[in-house]
Short mmCIF file of C-alpha atoms in Angstrom, two decimals:
data_model
loop_
_atom_site.label_atom_id
_atom_site.label_comp_id
_atom_site.label_asym_id
_atom_site.label_seq_id
_atom_site.Cartn_x
_atom_site.Cartn_y
_atom_site.Cartn_z
CA ALA T 22 281.72 96.07 56.79
CA ALA T 23 281.57 94.85 60.37
CA GLY T 24 283.50 96.91 62.87
CA VAL T 25 284.79 96.45 66.38
CA ILE T 26 281.86 96.70 68.79
CA GLN T 27 282.31 98.03 72.30
CA SER T 28 279.73 98.17 75.04
CA PRO T 29 278.59 100.13 76.82
CA ARG T 30 279.29 103.42 75.03
CA HIS T 31 279.09 105.37 78.26
CA LEU T 32 279.42 104.28 81.87
CA ILE T 33 279.24 106.21 85.11
CA LYS T 34 280.54 104.58 88.29
CA GLU T 35 281.30 105.71 91.79
CA LYS T 36 284.70 105.47 93.42
CA ARG T 37 285.59 102.00 94.67
CA GLU T 38 282.99 100.36 92.41
CA THR T 39 283.70 97.77 89.72
CA ALA T 40 283.20 98.15 85.97
CA THR T 41 283.24 95.66 83.11
CA LEU T 42 283.82 96.76 79.53
CA LYS T 43 283.11 94.45 76.60
CA CYS T 44 284.66 94.22 73.16
CA TYR T 45 283.51 92.22 70.15
CA PRO T 46 286.21 92.06 67.47
CA ILE T 47 285.75 92.07 63.73
CA PRO T 48 284.73 88.54 62.61
CA ARG T 49 287.75 86.25 62.05
CA HIS T 50 290.09 88.64 63.86
CA ASP T 51 291.95 86.60 66.48
CA THR T 52 293.69 89.37 68.40
CA VAL T 53 292.27 91.99 70.74
CA TYR T 54 293.94 95.05 72.26
CA TRP T 55 292.86 97.44 75.02
CA TYR T 56 293.88 101.10 75.29
CA GLN T 57 293.15 103.87 77.79
CA GLN T 58 292.98 107.50 76.69
CA GLY T 59 292.73 110.12 79.42
CA PRO T 60 291.42 113.63 78.71
CA GLY T 61 293.80 115.44 76.36
CA GLN T 62 296.18 112.48 76.36
CA ASP T 63 297.44 110.00 73.81
CA PRO T 64 296.15 106.42 74.02
CA GLN T 65 298.09 104.17 76.35
CA PHE T 66 298.36 100.45 75.61
CA LEU T 67 297.01 98.25 78.40
CA ILE T 68 297.01 94.63 77.26
CA SER T 69 296.49 92.34 74.27
CA PHE T 70 295.28 88.80 73.67
CA TYR T 71 295.85 86.29 70.91
CA GLU T 72 293.84 83.07 70.79
CA LYS T 73 292.57 83.64 74.33
CA MET T 74 296.09 83.97 75.75
CA GLN T 75 297.65 87.20 76.99
CA SER T 76 300.17 88.33 74.40
CA ASP T 77 301.59 91.72 75.35
CA LYS T 78 301.20 93.84 78.45
CA GLY T 79 301.50 97.57 78.81
CA SER T 80 300.67 99.94 81.62
CA ILE T 81 297.68 98.07 82.99
CA PRO T 82 297.09 98.67 86.73
CA ASP T 83 296.91 95.64 89.01
CA ARG T 84 293.28 96.60 89.75
CA PHE T 85 292.42 95.83 86.13
CA SER T 86 292.17 92.40 84.56
CA ALA T 87 291.12 91.22 81.15
CA GLN T 88 290.45 88.06 79.25
CA GLN T 89 289.50 86.82 75.82
CA PHE T 90 286.77 84.23 75.49
CA SER T 91 286.28 81.29 73.15
CA ASP T 92 284.19 83.42 70.76
CA TYR T 93 287.10 85.93 70.73
CA HIS T 94 285.24 88.67 72.51
CA SER T 95 287.12 90.29 75.36
CA GLU T 96 286.23 91.89 78.67
CA LEU T 97 288.17 94.43 80.71
CA ASN T 98 287.36 94.27 84.41
CA MET T 99 288.22 97.27 86.54
CA SER T 100 287.93 97.15 90.31
CA SER T 101 288.32 99.69 93.12
CA LEU T 102 287.73 102.46 90.63
CA GLU T 103 289.52 105.76 91.19
CA LEU T 104 288.75 109.22 89.84
CA GLY T 105 291.86 108.94 87.67
CA ASP T 106 290.38 105.95 85.85
CA SER T 107 287.97 108.31 84.09
CA ALA T 108 288.95 107.96 80.45
CA LEU T 109 288.00 106.70 77.03
CA TYR T 110 288.74 102.99 76.75
CA PHE T 111 289.37 101.65 73.27
CA CYS T 112 289.36 98.10 72.08
CA ALA T 113 290.97 97.16 68.76
CA SER T 114 291.24 93.93 66.81
CA SER T 115 293.41 92.43 64.09
CA PHE T 116 294.77 89.22 62.69
CA VAL T 117 297.83 88.21 64.72
CA GLY T 118 300.92 90.03 63.53
CA GLY T 119 298.62 92.23 61.53
CA PHE T 120 299.90 95.34 59.95
CA GLY T 121 297.76 97.84 61.78
CA TYR T 122 294.48 97.22 63.49
CA THR T 123 290.94 98.56 63.69
CA PHE T 124 289.69 100.45 66.71
CA GLY T 125 286.21 100.41 68.18
CA SER T 126 284.37 103.62 69.04
CA GLY T 127 285.38 103.39 72.68
CA THR T 128 283.69 103.29 76.06
CA ARG T 129 283.69 106.53 77.99
CA LEU T 130 284.05 105.76 81.68
CA THR T 131 283.36 108.46 84.22
CA VAL T 132 284.19 107.81 87.86
CA VAL T 133 282.46 110.15 90.32
CA ALA N 18 311.38 100.94 75.17
CA GLN N 19 310.26 103.08 72.30
CA THR N 20 309.43 106.77 72.32
CA VAL N 21 307.51 108.77 69.75
CA THR N 22 307.77 112.55 69.59
CA GLN N 23 305.45 114.95 67.81
CA SER N 24 306.86 118.43 68.17
CA GLN N 25 303.87 120.36 66.83
CA PRO N 26 301.01 120.46 69.36
CA GLU N 27 298.80 122.39 66.96
CA MET N 28 298.81 123.46 63.33
CA SER N 29 296.38 125.53 61.29
CA VAL N 30 296.22 125.83 57.50
CA GLN N 31 293.77 127.04 54.88
CA GLU N 32 291.59 124.64 52.97
CA ALA N 33 293.30 123.24 49.82
CA GLU N 34 296.80 123.91 51.20
CA THR N 35 299.40 121.23 51.80
CA VAL N 36 300.50 120.55 55.36
CA THR N 37 303.24 118.37 56.85
CA LEU N 38 303.07 116.88 60.35
CA SER N 39 306.34 115.87 61.98
CA CYS N 40 307.13 112.72 63.91
CA THR N 41 310.37 111.32 65.22
CA TYR N 42 310.89 108.13 67.15
CA ASP N 43 313.56 106.34 69.08
CA THR N 44 314.01 102.58 69.14
CA SER N 45 316.65 99.88 69.21
CA GLU N 46 314.41 97.56 67.19
CA ASN N 47 315.32 96.74 63.63
CA ASN N 48 311.92 95.53 62.49
CA TYR N 49 308.91 97.68 63.18
CA TYR N 50 305.89 99.43 61.75
CA LEU N 51 304.90 103.08 61.82
CA PHE N 52 301.41 104.51 61.59
CA TRP N 53 299.47 107.73 61.46
CA TYR N 54 296.06 107.68 63.12
CA LYS N 55 293.43 110.40 62.91
CA GLN N 56 291.08 111.18 65.79
CA PRO N 57 288.29 113.60 64.81
CA PRO N 58 285.98 115.23 67.38
CA SER N 59 283.95 112.00 67.44
CA ARG N 60 287.04 110.46 69.16
CA GLN N 61 287.05 107.50 66.76
CA MET N 62 290.62 106.31 66.00
CA ILE N 63 291.03 106.01 62.24
CA LEU N 64 294.08 104.55 60.51
CA VAL N 65 295.36 107.02 57.93
CA ILE N 66 298.51 105.39 56.62
CA ARG N 67 301.09 102.77 57.60
CA GLN N 68 304.68 101.99 56.76
CA GLU N 69 306.81 98.89 57.17
CA ALA N 70 310.31 99.84 58.28
CA TYR N 71 312.03 97.43 55.90
CA LYS N 72 310.40 99.11 52.89
CA GLN N 73 312.30 102.06 51.51
CA GLN N 74 309.40 103.23 49.38
CA ASN N 75 307.25 105.81 51.12
CA ALA N 76 303.62 104.83 51.63
CA THR N 77 300.87 106.80 49.88
CA GLU N 78 297.10 106.75 50.36
CA ASN N 79 295.30 109.20 48.08
CA ARG N 80 296.00 112.71 49.49
CA PHE N 81 298.13 111.32 52.32
CA SER N 82 301.78 110.41 51.98
CA VAL N 83 304.69 109.90 54.32
CA ASN N 84 308.36 110.80 54.24
CA PHE N 85 310.07 107.92 56.02
CA GLN N 86 313.73 108.49 56.86
CA LYS N 87 314.86 105.38 58.71
CA ALA N 88 318.37 106.54 59.51
CA ALA N 89 317.05 109.79 60.94
CA LYS N 90 314.15 107.97 62.64
CA SER N 91 311.71 110.40 61.12
CA PHE N 92 308.21 109.70 59.82
CA SER N 93 306.35 112.81 58.66
CA LEU N 94 302.84 112.92 57.20
CA LYS N 95 301.98 115.13 54.24
CA ILE N 96 298.36 116.00 53.54
CA SER N 97 297.77 117.47 50.09
CA ASP N 98 294.73 119.52 49.08
CA SER N 99 293.58 119.68 52.70
CA GLN N 100 289.85 119.51 53.36
CA LEU N 101 287.67 120.69 56.24
CA GLY N 102 287.09 117.05 57.17
CA ASP N 103 290.79 116.64 57.81
CA THR N 104 290.41 118.69 61.00
CA ALA N 105 291.36 116.27 63.76
CA MET N 106 294.04 115.17 66.19
CA TYR N 107 296.73 113.21 64.39
CA PHE N 108 298.78 110.64 66.26
CA CYS N 109 302.00 109.07 65.08
CA ALA N 110 302.44 105.52 66.40
CA PHE N 111 305.14 102.84 66.56
CA MET N 112 304.76 99.09 66.77
CA LYS N 113 307.62 96.62 66.98
CA SER N 114 307.43 93.60 64.76
CA SER N 115 307.83 90.56 66.93
CA GLY N 116 307.03 88.04 64.23
CA GLY N 117 303.53 87.01 65.11
CA GLY N 118 302.84 88.66 68.42
CA ALA N 119 300.05 91.04 69.32
CA ASP N 120 302.19 94.01 70.12
CA GLY N 121 300.87 97.29 71.45
CA LEU N 122 301.24 100.67 69.82
CA THR N 123 303.28 103.48 71.31
CA PHE N 124 301.72 106.82 70.43
CA GLY N 125 303.10 110.34 70.26
CA LYS N 126 301.31 113.16 72.08
CA GLY N 127 299.47 114.17 68.93
CA THR N 128 299.16 117.19 66.65
CA HIS N 129 295.87 119.04 66.53
CA LEU N 130 295.34 119.99 62.89
CA ILE N 131 292.80 122.68 62.07
CA ILE N 132 291.74 123.28 58.48
CA GLN N 133 290.37 126.80 58.05
CA PRO N 134 287.72 127.51 55.37
#
């Protein structure tokens, strides 16, 4: 079965640089979610999209922005990167109002 | 805002034993969902089991079952006949049910479960 695809798997950036993470949801899933998991931490909800519109917002920094495109894939843009942004970034997808959703394998971002 | 509390940072049991992971939550919502996710060393987040708050019957998935006590706001996970592959971080998670929205999950801090051979 198709899963949630995230790219890249690993990313190394320097402080103050910009990073873009991509997420391709399971086919026919219309909702995408982004989470950030710091080392030894639980995942923190950042933002979600349904039908290309922002649906719910969590603890997403102002330096981050995201969008969902017409083919339902989503991108998380992160600017002015800080050392503290080093984390595992998960994308997940579901049908809207779905009872639980499927996570991708994550993108590991390291800021040096 | 919701909070999820897992009071056991780490647990260790022998293979084939039964283990119970605790989770309590606090919310003013009436309609919500509860989940247990497993995160093995690969860091993949895997849904283990889920429960709709309006259902009184406890969810069961093969060796995994929950004890959902809505009044006590408790949602524990029982793993029967534990296997080495069950070694992982287990997160309890809460999601409000907003009737069609794409709501985020609130996670607990996790319980690191180690299954000893």
